[in-house]
Tab-separated table of C-alpha atoms (C1' of nucleotides) in Angstrom:
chain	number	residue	atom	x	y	z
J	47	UNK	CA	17.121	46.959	-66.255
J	48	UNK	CA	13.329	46.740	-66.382
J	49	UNK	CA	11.515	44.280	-63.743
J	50	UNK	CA	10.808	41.701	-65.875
J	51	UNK	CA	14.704	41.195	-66.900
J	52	UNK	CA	15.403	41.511	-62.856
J	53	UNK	CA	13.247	39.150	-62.690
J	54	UNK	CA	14.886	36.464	-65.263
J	55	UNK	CA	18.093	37.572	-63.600
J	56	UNK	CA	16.549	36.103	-59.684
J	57	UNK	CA	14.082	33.833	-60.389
J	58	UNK	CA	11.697	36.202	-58.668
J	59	UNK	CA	8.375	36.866	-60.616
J	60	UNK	CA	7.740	40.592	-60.940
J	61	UNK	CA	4.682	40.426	-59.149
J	62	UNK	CA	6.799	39.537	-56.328
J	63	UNK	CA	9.391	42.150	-56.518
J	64	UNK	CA	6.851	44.930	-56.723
J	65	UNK	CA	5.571	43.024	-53.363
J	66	UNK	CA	8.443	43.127	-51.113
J	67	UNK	CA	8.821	46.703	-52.808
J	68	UNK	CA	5.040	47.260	-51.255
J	69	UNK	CA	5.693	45.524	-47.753
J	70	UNK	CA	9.710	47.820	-47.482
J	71	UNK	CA	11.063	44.757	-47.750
J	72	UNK	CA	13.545	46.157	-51.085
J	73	UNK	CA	13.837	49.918	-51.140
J	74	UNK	CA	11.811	51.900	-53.562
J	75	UNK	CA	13.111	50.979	-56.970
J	76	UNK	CA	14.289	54.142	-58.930
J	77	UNK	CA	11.890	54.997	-62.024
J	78	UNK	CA	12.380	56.044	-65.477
J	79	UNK	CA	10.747	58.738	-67.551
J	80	UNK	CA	8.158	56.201	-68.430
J	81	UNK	CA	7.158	55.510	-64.417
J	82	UNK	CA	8.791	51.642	-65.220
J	83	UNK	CA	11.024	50.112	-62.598
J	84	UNK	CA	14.739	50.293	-63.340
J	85	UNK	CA	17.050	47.894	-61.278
J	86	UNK	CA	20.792	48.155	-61.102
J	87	UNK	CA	23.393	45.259	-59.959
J	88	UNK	CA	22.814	45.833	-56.308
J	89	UNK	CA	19.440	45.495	-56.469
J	90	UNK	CA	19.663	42.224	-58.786
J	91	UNK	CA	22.139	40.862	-55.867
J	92	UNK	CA	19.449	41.693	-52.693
J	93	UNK	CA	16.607	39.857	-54.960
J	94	UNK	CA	18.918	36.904	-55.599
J	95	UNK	CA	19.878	36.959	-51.403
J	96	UNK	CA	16.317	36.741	-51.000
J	97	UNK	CA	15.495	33.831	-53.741
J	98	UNK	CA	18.015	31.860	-51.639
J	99	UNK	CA	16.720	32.683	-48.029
J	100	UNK	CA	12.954	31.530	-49.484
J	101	UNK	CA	14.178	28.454	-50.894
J	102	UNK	CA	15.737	27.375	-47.291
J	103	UNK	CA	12.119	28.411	-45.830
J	104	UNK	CA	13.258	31.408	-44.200
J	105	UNK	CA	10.064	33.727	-43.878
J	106	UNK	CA	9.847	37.148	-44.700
J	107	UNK	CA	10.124	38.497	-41.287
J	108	UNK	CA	13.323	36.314	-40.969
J	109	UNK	CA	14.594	37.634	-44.480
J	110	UNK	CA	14.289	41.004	-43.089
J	111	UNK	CA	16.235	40.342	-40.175
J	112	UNK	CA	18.690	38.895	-42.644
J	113	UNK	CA	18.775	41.828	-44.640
J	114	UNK	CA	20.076	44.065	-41.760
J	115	UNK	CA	22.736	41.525	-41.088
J	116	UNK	CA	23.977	41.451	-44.422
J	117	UNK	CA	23.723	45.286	-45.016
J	118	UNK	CA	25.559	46.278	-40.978
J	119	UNK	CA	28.954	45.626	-41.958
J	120	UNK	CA	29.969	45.513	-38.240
J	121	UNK	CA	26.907	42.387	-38.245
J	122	UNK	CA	28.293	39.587	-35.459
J	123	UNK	CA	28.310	36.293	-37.327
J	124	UNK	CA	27.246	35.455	-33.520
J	125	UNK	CA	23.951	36.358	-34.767
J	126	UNK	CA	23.573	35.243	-38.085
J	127	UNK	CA	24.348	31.336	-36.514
J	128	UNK	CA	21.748	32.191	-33.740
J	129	UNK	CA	18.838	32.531	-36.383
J	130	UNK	CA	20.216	29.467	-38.753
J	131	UNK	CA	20.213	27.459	-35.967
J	132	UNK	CA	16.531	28.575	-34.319
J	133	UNK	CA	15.433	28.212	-38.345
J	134	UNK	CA	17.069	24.535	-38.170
J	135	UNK	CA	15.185	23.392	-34.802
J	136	UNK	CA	11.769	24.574	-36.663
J	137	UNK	CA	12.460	22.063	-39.060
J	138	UNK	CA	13.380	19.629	-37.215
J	139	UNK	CA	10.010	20.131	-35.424
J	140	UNK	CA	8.483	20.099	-38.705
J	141	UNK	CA	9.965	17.086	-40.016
J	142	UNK	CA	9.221	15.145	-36.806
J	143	UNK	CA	5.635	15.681	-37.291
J	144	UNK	CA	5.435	15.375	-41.025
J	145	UNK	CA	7.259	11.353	-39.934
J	146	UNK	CA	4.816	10.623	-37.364
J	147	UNK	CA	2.522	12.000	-39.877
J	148	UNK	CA	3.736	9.226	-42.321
J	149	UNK	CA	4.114	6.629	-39.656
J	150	UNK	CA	0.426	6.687	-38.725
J	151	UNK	CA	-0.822	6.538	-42.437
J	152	UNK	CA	1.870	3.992	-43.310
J	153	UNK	CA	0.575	1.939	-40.893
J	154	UNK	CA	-3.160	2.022	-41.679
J	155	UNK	CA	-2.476	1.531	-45.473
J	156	UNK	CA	-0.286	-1.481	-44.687
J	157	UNK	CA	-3.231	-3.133	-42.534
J	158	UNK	CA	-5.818	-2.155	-45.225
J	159	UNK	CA	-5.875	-5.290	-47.737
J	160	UNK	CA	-7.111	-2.502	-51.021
J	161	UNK	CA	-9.340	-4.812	-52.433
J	162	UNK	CA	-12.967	-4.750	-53.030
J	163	UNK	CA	-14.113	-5.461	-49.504
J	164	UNK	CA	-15.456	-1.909	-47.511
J	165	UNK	CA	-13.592	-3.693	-44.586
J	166	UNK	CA	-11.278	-0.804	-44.260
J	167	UNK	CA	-9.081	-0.029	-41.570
J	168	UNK	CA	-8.308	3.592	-42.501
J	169	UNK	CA	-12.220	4.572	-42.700
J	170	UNK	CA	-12.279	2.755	-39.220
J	171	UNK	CA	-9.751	4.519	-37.618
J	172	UNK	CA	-10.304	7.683	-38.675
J	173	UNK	CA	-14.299	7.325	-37.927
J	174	UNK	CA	-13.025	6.739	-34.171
J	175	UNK	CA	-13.482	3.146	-33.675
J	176	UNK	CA	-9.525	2.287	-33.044
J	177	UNK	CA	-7.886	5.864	-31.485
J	178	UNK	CA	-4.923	6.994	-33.870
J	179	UNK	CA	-1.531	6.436	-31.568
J	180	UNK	CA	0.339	8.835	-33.594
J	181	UNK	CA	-2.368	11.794	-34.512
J	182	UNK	CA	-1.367	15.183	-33.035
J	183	UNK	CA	-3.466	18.069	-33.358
J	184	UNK	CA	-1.991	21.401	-34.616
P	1045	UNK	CA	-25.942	20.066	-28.121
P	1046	UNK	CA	-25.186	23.318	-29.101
P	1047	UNK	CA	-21.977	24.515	-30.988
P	1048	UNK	CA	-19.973	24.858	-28.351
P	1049	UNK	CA	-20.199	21.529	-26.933
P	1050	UNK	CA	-19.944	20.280	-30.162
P	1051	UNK	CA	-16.676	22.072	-30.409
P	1052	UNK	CA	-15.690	20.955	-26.932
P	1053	UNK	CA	-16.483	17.010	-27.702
P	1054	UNK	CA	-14.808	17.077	-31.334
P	1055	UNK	CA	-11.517	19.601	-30.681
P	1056	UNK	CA	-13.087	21.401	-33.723
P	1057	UNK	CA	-13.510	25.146	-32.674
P	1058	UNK	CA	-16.924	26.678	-33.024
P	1059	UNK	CA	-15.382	29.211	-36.018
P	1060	UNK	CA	-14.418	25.942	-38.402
P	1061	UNK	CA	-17.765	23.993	-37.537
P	1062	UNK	CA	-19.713	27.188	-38.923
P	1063	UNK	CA	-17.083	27.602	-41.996
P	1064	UNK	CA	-17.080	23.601	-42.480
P	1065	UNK	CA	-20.800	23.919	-43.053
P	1066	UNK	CA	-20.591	26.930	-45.350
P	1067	UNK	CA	-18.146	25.386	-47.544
P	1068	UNK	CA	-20.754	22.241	-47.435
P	1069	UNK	CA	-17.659	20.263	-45.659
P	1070	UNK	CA	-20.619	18.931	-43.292
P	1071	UNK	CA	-24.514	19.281	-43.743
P	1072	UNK	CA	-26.539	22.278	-42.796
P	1073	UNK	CA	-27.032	21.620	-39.144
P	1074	UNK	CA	-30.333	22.195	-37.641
P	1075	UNK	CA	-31.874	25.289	-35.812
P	1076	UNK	CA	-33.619	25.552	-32.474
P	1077	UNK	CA	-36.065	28.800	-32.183
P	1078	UNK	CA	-33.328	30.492	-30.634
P	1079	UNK	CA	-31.493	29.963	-34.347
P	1080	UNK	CA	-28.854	28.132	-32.638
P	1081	UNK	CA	-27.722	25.011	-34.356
P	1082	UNK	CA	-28.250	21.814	-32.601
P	1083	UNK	CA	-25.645	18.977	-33.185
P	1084	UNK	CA	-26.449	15.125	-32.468
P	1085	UNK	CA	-23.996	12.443	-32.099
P	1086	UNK	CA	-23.890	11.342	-35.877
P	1087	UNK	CA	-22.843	15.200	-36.459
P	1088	UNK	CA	-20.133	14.556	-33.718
P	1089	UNK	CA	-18.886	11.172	-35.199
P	1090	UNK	CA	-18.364	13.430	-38.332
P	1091	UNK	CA	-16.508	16.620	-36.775
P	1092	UNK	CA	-14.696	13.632	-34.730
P	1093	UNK	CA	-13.719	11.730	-38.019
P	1094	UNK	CA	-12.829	15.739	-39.343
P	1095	UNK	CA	-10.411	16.144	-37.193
P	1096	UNK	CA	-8.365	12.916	-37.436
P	1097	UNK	CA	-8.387	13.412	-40.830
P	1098	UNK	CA	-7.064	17.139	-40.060
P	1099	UNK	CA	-4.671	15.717	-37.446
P	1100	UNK	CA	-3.344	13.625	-40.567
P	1101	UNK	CA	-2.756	16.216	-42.807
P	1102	UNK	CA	-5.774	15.749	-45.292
P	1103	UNK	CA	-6.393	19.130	-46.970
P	1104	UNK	CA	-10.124	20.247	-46.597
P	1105	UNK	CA	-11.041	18.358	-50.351
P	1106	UNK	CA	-9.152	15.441	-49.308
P	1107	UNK	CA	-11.290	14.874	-46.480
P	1108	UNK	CA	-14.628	15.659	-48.408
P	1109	UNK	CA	-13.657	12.608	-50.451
P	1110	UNK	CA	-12.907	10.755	-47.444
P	1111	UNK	CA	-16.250	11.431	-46.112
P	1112	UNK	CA	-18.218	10.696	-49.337
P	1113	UNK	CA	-16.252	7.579	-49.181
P	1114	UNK	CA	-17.476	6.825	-45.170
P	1115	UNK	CA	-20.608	7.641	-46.295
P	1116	UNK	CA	-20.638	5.194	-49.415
P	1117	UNK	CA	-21.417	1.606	-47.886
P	1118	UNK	CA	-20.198	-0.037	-51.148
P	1119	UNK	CA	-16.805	1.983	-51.279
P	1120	UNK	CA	-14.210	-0.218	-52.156
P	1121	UNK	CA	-11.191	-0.001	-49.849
P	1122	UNK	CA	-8.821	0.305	-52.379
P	1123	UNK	CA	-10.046	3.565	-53.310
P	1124	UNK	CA	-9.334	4.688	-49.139
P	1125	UNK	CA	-5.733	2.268	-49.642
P	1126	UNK	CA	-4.916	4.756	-53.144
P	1127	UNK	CA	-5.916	8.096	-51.509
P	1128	UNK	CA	-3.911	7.843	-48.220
P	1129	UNK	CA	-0.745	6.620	-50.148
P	1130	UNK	CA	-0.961	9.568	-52.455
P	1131	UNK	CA	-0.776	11.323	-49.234
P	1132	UNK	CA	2.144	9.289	-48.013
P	1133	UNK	CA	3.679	10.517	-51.087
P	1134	UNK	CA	3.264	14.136	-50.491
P	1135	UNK	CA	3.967	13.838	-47.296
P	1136	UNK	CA	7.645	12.004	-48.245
P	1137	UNK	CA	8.547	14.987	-50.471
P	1138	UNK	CA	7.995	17.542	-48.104
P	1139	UNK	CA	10.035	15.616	-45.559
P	1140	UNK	CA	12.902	15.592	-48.420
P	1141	UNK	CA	12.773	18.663	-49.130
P	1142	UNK	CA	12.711	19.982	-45.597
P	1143	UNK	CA	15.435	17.529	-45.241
P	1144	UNK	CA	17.414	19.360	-48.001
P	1145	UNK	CA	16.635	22.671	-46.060
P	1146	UNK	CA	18.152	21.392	-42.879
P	1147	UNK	CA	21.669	19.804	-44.456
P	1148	UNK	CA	22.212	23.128	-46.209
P	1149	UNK	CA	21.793	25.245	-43.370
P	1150	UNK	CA	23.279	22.885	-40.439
P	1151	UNK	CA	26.289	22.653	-42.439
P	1152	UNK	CA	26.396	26.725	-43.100
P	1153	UNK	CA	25.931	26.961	-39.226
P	1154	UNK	CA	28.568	24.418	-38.926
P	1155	UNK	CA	31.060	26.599	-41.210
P	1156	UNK	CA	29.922	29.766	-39.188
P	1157	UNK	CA	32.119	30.439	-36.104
P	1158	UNK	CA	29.539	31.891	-34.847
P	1159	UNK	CA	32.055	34.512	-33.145
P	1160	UNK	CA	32.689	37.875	-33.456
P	1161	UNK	CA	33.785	38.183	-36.542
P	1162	UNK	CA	31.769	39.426	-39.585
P	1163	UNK	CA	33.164	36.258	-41.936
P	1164	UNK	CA	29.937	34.524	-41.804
P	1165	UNK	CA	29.737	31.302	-44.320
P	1166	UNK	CA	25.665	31.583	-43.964
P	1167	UNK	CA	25.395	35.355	-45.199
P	1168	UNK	CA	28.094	34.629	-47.770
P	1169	UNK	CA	26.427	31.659	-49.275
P	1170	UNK	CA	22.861	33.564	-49.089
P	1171	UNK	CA	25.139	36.591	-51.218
P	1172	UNK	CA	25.908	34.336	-53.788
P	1173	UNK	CA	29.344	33.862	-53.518
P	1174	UNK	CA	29.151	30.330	-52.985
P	1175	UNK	CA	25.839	29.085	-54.661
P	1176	UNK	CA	23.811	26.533	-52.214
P	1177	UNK	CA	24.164	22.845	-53.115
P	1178	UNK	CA	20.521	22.171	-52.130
P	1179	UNK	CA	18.475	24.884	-52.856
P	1180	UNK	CA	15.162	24.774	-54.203
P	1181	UNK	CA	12.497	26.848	-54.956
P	1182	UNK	CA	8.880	26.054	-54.096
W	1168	DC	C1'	0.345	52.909	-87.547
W	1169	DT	C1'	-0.412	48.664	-85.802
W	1170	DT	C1'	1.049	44.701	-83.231
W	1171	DG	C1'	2.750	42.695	-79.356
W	1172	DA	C1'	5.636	42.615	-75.468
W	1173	DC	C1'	6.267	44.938	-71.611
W	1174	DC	C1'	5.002	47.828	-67.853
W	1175	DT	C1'	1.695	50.242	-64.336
W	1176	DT	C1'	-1.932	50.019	-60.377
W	1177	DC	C1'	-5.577	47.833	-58.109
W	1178	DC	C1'	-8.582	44.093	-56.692
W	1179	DA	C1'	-9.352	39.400	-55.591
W	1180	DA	C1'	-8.411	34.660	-54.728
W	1181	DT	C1'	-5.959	30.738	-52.567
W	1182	DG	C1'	-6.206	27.384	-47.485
W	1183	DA	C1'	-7.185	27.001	-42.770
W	1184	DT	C1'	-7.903	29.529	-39.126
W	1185	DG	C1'	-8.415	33.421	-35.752
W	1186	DG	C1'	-10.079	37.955	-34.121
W	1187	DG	C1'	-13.516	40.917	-33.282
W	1188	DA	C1'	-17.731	43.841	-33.746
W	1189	DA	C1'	-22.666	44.299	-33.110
W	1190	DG	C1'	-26.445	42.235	-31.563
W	1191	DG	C1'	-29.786	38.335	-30.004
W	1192	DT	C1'	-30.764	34.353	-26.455
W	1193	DG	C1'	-30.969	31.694	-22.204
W	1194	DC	C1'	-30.329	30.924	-17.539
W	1195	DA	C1'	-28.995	31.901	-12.662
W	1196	DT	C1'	-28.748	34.841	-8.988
W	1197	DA	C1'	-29.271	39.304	-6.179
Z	356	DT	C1'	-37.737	41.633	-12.113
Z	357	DA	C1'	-33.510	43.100	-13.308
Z	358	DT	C1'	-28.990	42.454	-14.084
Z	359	DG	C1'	-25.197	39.977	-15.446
Z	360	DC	C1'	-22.916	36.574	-17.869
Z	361	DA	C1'	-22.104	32.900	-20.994
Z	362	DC	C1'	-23.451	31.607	-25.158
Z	363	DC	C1'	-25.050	32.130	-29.729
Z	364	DT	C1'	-25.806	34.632	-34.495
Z	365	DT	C1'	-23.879	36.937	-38.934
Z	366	DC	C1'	-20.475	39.611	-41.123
Z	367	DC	C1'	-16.066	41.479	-42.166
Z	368	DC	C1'	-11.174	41.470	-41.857
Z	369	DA	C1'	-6.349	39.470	-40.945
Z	370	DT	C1'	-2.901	36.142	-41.534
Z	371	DC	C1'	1.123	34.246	-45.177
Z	372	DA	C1'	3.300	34.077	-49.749
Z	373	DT	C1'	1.886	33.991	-54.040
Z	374	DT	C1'	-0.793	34.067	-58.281
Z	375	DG	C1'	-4.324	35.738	-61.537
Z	376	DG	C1'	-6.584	39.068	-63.936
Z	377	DA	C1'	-8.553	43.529	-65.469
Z	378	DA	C1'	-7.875	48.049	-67.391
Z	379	DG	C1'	-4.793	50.839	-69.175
Z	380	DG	C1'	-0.039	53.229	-70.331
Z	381	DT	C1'	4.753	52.675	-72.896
Z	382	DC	C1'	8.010	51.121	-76.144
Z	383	DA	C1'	10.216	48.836	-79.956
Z	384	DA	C1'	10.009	46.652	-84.438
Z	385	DG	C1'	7.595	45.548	-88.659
DNA sequence: CTTGACCTTCCAATGATGGGAAGGTGCATA
DNA sequence: TATGCACCTTCCCATCATTGGAAGGTCAAG
């Protein structure tokens, strides 16, 4: 299978499966005559288990990690829960912020009346005139 | 007032001052002889305003408009009112998605016995075996 | 034998920020 | 005065995950 059908198969682009080939995150795909790529069912499986780590926000570094569980067969499940749950209180952290976030801008656009007048509570607050309560630097 | 106490009265470090101005973010500031740039309080008001708007979550072009806007004694308000709830709106479907994130994996690291044993519900799922209900790619 | 789809490598950009090198400036103190 | 130290300057590179493109090689079908 050439790259750009492993690719259809895992919703991974090719430019991204040559990458994790480039930072060892995949082995070293074997190579035809012709110096293409050439992917086998194993290798179709790791790129989907990494599709579906990325699309629960795991990073690369925790995809690696991932990896080695999934590959140790004698892997404590112990382990895998530790680094689902430390991935879960990350975005908890980030959705707290994102919903103060909201909170502060909700408020603002509900005291700013949108019509014609510059009278605008946003431009005020942000300019420094009335402190934000909710704004958090990061 | 020279950068750094610019930096120090605003929360804006000296590095993003110098790369606001080169990505015309904020005017040219002026020199002394020394070459040092020299910062008055309407250049403060502005890094001040900046960084709220940072705070917020305004990318770096969402805040030029917000400035031009600041700037603009005849802006309407409803143009302020329109941008900030477009940003409530982004801001609502990242907190969905990350939402989505957390149910999938809290309930994967509420399936995991998080034991000994190598039957681990989060690597499976990530395998394949059992596709994700709330996966999403990005 | 040409066309077009596919592949290769390499280089660069994104957005916001930080790190650091190499060197100039300004001020206080020994 | 000399030395030290904090501050400033420009410039380049790194992050993180991903995309875009250029320049060129390979393969199948028409």
């Amino acid at each position: 299978m050439q790259i750009g059908e492993a690719s259809r198969a895992t919703g991974v682009s090719a430019k991204m499966i040559r990458h994790y080939e480039s930072i060892g995150l995949i082995p070293a795909a074997d190579r035809r005559d012709s110096n293409y790529r050439d992917y086998g069912a194993e290798d179709v499986h790791r790129l989907g288990f990494i599709r579906r780590a990325r699309d629960l926000g795991f990073s690369i570094e925790e995809i690696r990690d991932l990896l080695h569980l999934w590959g140790d067969r004698g892997r404590e499940s112990r382990d895998v829960k530790a680094l689902t749950l430390s991935h879960i209180a990350e975005l908890d952290q980030k959705i707290a912020l994102l919903g103060e976030m909201r909170a502060t801008l909700s408020h603002l656009a509900h005291c700013c009346d949108g019509d014609n007048r510059p009278d605008c509570p946003i431009i005020e607050s942000l300019a420094g005139a009335a402190p934000l309560q909710h704004a958090h630097r990061h």
